[in-house]
């Protein structure tokens, strides 16, 4: 995915292409995964007829189950007014429903519509099957090493993103 790169020392100090990670094979592979993840999200959002912000909210619901608007706003780093607009759009498009809680009528949870979840999985099933095959071929030792590495990468992301103040996100 990467074209031929200039030597690391060919870039000025403020250029991230001059950082050691830019010349590291694993660093480039992580960058490739990030790019492919964004491309996948874009294609999936196009297939569902929604924008990237709407897709991010759908991803939260599909991954974590029904969530309150406040929780969604926090997870997406948007205001509650902003998340309300996203929920409204997704509700009009038939992708989510708002469900009042029986024990507290003031509390609303946003649920993904099962047909939209199924549509999402149909689009990503080949990728998931391919990843499942890759994971299934790993030895226990390889798996442990990769799990440890990926958890360290996740921690770096969680603690260094702008606005995170060094805290892990949910």
Tab-separated table of C-alpha atoms in Angstrom:
chain	number	residue	atom	x	y	z
A	1	UNK	CA	0.000	0.000	0.000
A	2	UNK	CA	2.950	2.297	0.538
A	3	UNK	CA	4.957	3.733	-2.303
A	4	UNK	CA	8.726	3.955	-2.143
A	5	UNK	CA	9.614	6.254	0.758
A	6	UNK	CA	12.367	8.826	1.027
A	7	UNK	CA	14.928	8.151	3.778
A	8	UNK	CA	13.715	9.244	7.213
A	9	UNK	CA	16.435	11.884	7.523
A	10	UNK	CA	15.242	13.521	4.261
A	11	UNK	CA	12.329	15.196	6.087
A	12	UNK	CA	12.406	18.282	8.329
A	13	UNK	CA	12.065	17.545	12.070
A	14	UNK	CA	8.424	18.709	12.232
A	15	UNK	CA	7.337	16.362	9.415
A	16	UNK	CA	5.886	13.108	10.830
A	17	UNK	CA	7.259	11.204	7.821
A	18	UNK	CA	10.679	11.711	9.397
A	19	UNK	CA	9.733	9.881	12.597
A	20	UNK	CA	11.191	6.433	13.203
A	21	UNK	CA	7.746	4.803	13.067
A	22	UNK	CA	7.285	6.062	9.502
A	23	UNK	CA	10.203	3.887	8.398
A	24	UNK	CA	9.161	0.854	10.435
A	25	UNK	CA	7.325	-1.952	8.627
A	26	UNK	CA	4.884	-2.492	11.501
A	27	UNK	CA	4.314	1.271	11.797
A	28	UNK	CA	3.433	1.399	8.103
A	29	UNK	CA	1.161	-1.627	8.481
A	30	UNK	CA	-0.671	0.083	11.341
A	31	UNK	CA	-1.094	3.121	9.114
A	32	UNK	CA	-2.420	0.891	6.322
A	33	UNK	CA	-4.954	-0.656	8.730
A	34	UNK	CA	-6.080	2.833	9.826
A	35	UNK	CA	-6.518	3.924	6.194
A	36	UNK	CA	-8.373	0.737	5.253
A	37	UNK	CA	-10.616	1.097	8.318
A	38	UNK	CA	-11.592	4.622	7.230
A	39	UNK	CA	-12.194	3.421	3.660
A	40	UNK	CA	-14.339	0.549	4.949
A	41	UNK	CA	-16.389	2.914	7.120
A	42	UNK	CA	-16.864	5.274	4.175
A	43	UNK	CA	-18.034	2.498	1.855
A	44	UNK	CA	-20.310	1.068	4.536
A	45	UNK	CA	-21.849	4.456	5.297
A	46	UNK	CA	-22.423	4.984	1.561
A	47	UNK	CA	-24.096	1.570	1.308
A	48	UNK	CA	-26.384	2.460	4.229
A	49	UNK	CA	-27.090	5.920	2.792
A	50	UNK	CA	-25.714	7.753	5.831
A	51	UNK	CA	-22.759	10.020	6.574
A	52	UNK	CA	-19.600	9.241	8.568
A	53	UNK	CA	-20.903	10.717	11.830
A	54	UNK	CA	-24.078	8.663	11.537
A	55	UNK	CA	-21.951	5.586	10.823
A	56	UNK	CA	-19.859	6.238	13.938
A	57	UNK	CA	-23.035	6.280	16.030
A	58	UNK	CA	-24.286	3.080	14.373
A	59	UNK	CA	-20.924	1.445	15.081
A	60	UNK	CA	-21.276	2.302	18.776
A	61	UNK	CA	-24.772	0.796	18.913
A	62	UNK	CA	-23.836	-2.329	16.970
A	63	UNK	CA	-20.743	-2.875	19.101
A	64	UNK	CA	-22.100	-1.946	22.545
A	65	UNK	CA	-25.869	-2.369	22.246
A	66	UNK	CA	-28.491	0.226	23.130
A	67	UNK	CA	-27.074	3.432	24.621
A	68	UNK	CA	-28.523	6.661	25.957
A	69	UNK	CA	-28.149	9.858	23.936
A	70	UNK	CA	-25.822	11.234	26.643
A	71	UNK	CA	-23.590	8.164	26.436
A	72	UNK	CA	-23.527	8.387	22.640
A	73	UNK	CA	-22.609	12.079	22.799
A	74	UNK	CA	-19.710	11.281	25.139
A	75	UNK	CA	-18.473	8.378	22.999
A	76	UNK	CA	-18.602	10.465	19.808
A	77	UNK	CA	-17.222	13.620	21.476
A	78	UNK	CA	-20.166	15.721	20.321
A	79	UNK	CA	-22.711	17.814	22.193
A	80	UNK	CA	-26.038	16.342	23.242
A	81	UNK	CA	-27.715	18.680	20.744
A	82	UNK	CA	-25.416	17.355	18.025
A	83	UNK	CA	-26.084	13.728	18.888
A	84	UNK	CA	-29.823	14.438	18.873
A	85	UNK	CA	-29.516	15.579	15.253
A	86	UNK	CA	-27.635	12.389	14.367
A	87	UNK	CA	-30.225	10.206	16.117
A	88	UNK	CA	-33.043	12.101	14.374
A	89	UNK	CA	-31.436	11.475	10.959
A	90	UNK	CA	-30.871	7.797	11.675
A	91	UNK	CA	-34.404	7.407	13.013
A	92	UNK	CA	-35.879	9.017	9.871
A	93	UNK	CA	-33.728	6.704	7.740
A	94	UNK	CA	-35.034	3.677	9.660
A	95	UNK	CA	-31.696	2.668	11.210
A	96	UNK	CA	-32.439	3.346	14.911
A	97	UNK	CA	-35.344	3.630	17.321
A	98	UNK	CA	-35.680	5.461	20.611
A	99	UNK	CA	-37.097	3.306	23.396
A	100	UNK	CA	-38.335	4.764	26.697
A	101	UNK	CA	-37.299	2.747	29.711
A	102	UNK	CA	-40.200	1.151	31.579
A	103	UNK	CA	-38.661	1.789	35.011
A	104	UNK	CA	-37.896	5.468	34.276
A	105	UNK	CA	-39.938	7.100	31.511
A	106	UNK	CA	-37.454	10.006	31.377
A	107	UNK	CA	-34.670	7.678	30.272
A	108	UNK	CA	-34.422	6.836	26.575
A	109	UNK	CA	-32.135	4.293	24.962
A	110	UNK	CA	-31.271	4.322	21.289
A	111	UNK	CA	-31.482	0.870	19.677
A	112	UNK	CA	-30.139	-0.161	16.277
A	113	UNK	CA	-32.854	-1.574	14.004
A	114	UNK	CA	-32.127	-5.301	13.477
A	115	UNK	CA	-32.495	-5.014	9.681
A	116	UNK	CA	-29.817	-2.284	9.623
A	117	UNK	CA	-27.510	-4.401	11.773
A	118	UNK	CA	-28.034	-7.320	9.383
A	119	UNK	CA	-27.380	-5.072	6.375
A	120	UNK	CA	-24.162	-3.852	7.993
A	121	UNK	CA	-22.953	-7.382	8.645
A	122	UNK	CA	-23.775	-8.478	5.094
A	123	UNK	CA	-21.408	-5.794	3.819
A	124	UNK	CA	-18.546	-6.662	6.156
A	125	UNK	CA	-19.039	-10.446	6.407
A	126	UNK	CA	-16.332	-11.284	3.824
A	127	UNK	CA	-13.816	-9.164	5.741
A	128	UNK	CA	-14.842	-10.699	9.080
A	129	UNK	CA	-14.599	-14.214	7.613
A	130	UNK	CA	-11.121	-13.436	6.296
A	131	UNK	CA	-9.994	-12.053	9.649
A	132	UNK	CA	-11.496	-15.070	11.421
A	133	UNK	CA	-9.420	-17.361	9.205
A	134	UNK	CA	-6.255	-15.379	9.970
A	135	UNK	CA	-6.966	-15.514	13.712
A	136	UNK	CA	-7.800	-19.206	13.559
A	137	UNK	CA	-4.407	-19.984	12.038
A	138	UNK	CA	-2.484	-18.391	14.924
A	139	UNK	CA	-0.723	-20.526	17.503
A	140	UNK	CA	-1.436	-19.818	21.168
A	141	UNK	CA	1.987	-18.133	21.496
A	142	UNK	CA	1.453	-15.950	18.415
A	143	UNK	CA	-1.994	-15.017	19.667
A	144	UNK	CA	-0.683	-14.010	23.112
A	145	UNK	CA	2.067	-11.866	21.554
A	146	UNK	CA	-0.351	-10.134	19.169
A	147	UNK	CA	-2.946	-9.580	21.921
A	148	UNK	CA	-0.318	-7.921	24.111
A	149	UNK	CA	0.943	-5.756	21.246
A	150	UNK	CA	-2.547	-4.670	20.176
A	151	UNK	CA	-3.519	-3.816	23.756
A	152	UNK	CA	-0.446	-1.604	23.994
A	153	UNK	CA	-1.412	0.112	20.710
A	154	UNK	CA	-4.979	0.606	21.974
A	155	UNK	CA	-3.656	2.122	25.198
A	156	UNK	CA	-1.445	4.534	23.248
A	157	UNK	CA	-4.460	5.641	21.196
A	158	UNK	CA	-6.689	5.960	24.266
A	159	UNK	CA	-4.213	7.990	26.251
A	160	UNK	CA	-2.707	10.274	23.615
A	161	UNK	CA	-5.565	11.462	21.422
A	162	UNK	CA	-6.160	15.211	21.637
A	163	UNK	CA	-8.750	15.987	24.293
A	164	UNK	CA	-8.329	12.700	26.183
A	165	UNK	CA	-6.173	14.112	28.997
A	166	UNK	CA	-4.375	10.777	29.206
A	167	UNK	CA	-7.570	8.907	30.152
A	168	UNK	CA	-8.764	5.687	28.612
A	169	UNK	CA	-12.044	5.951	26.709
A	170	UNK	CA	-14.845	3.407	27.117
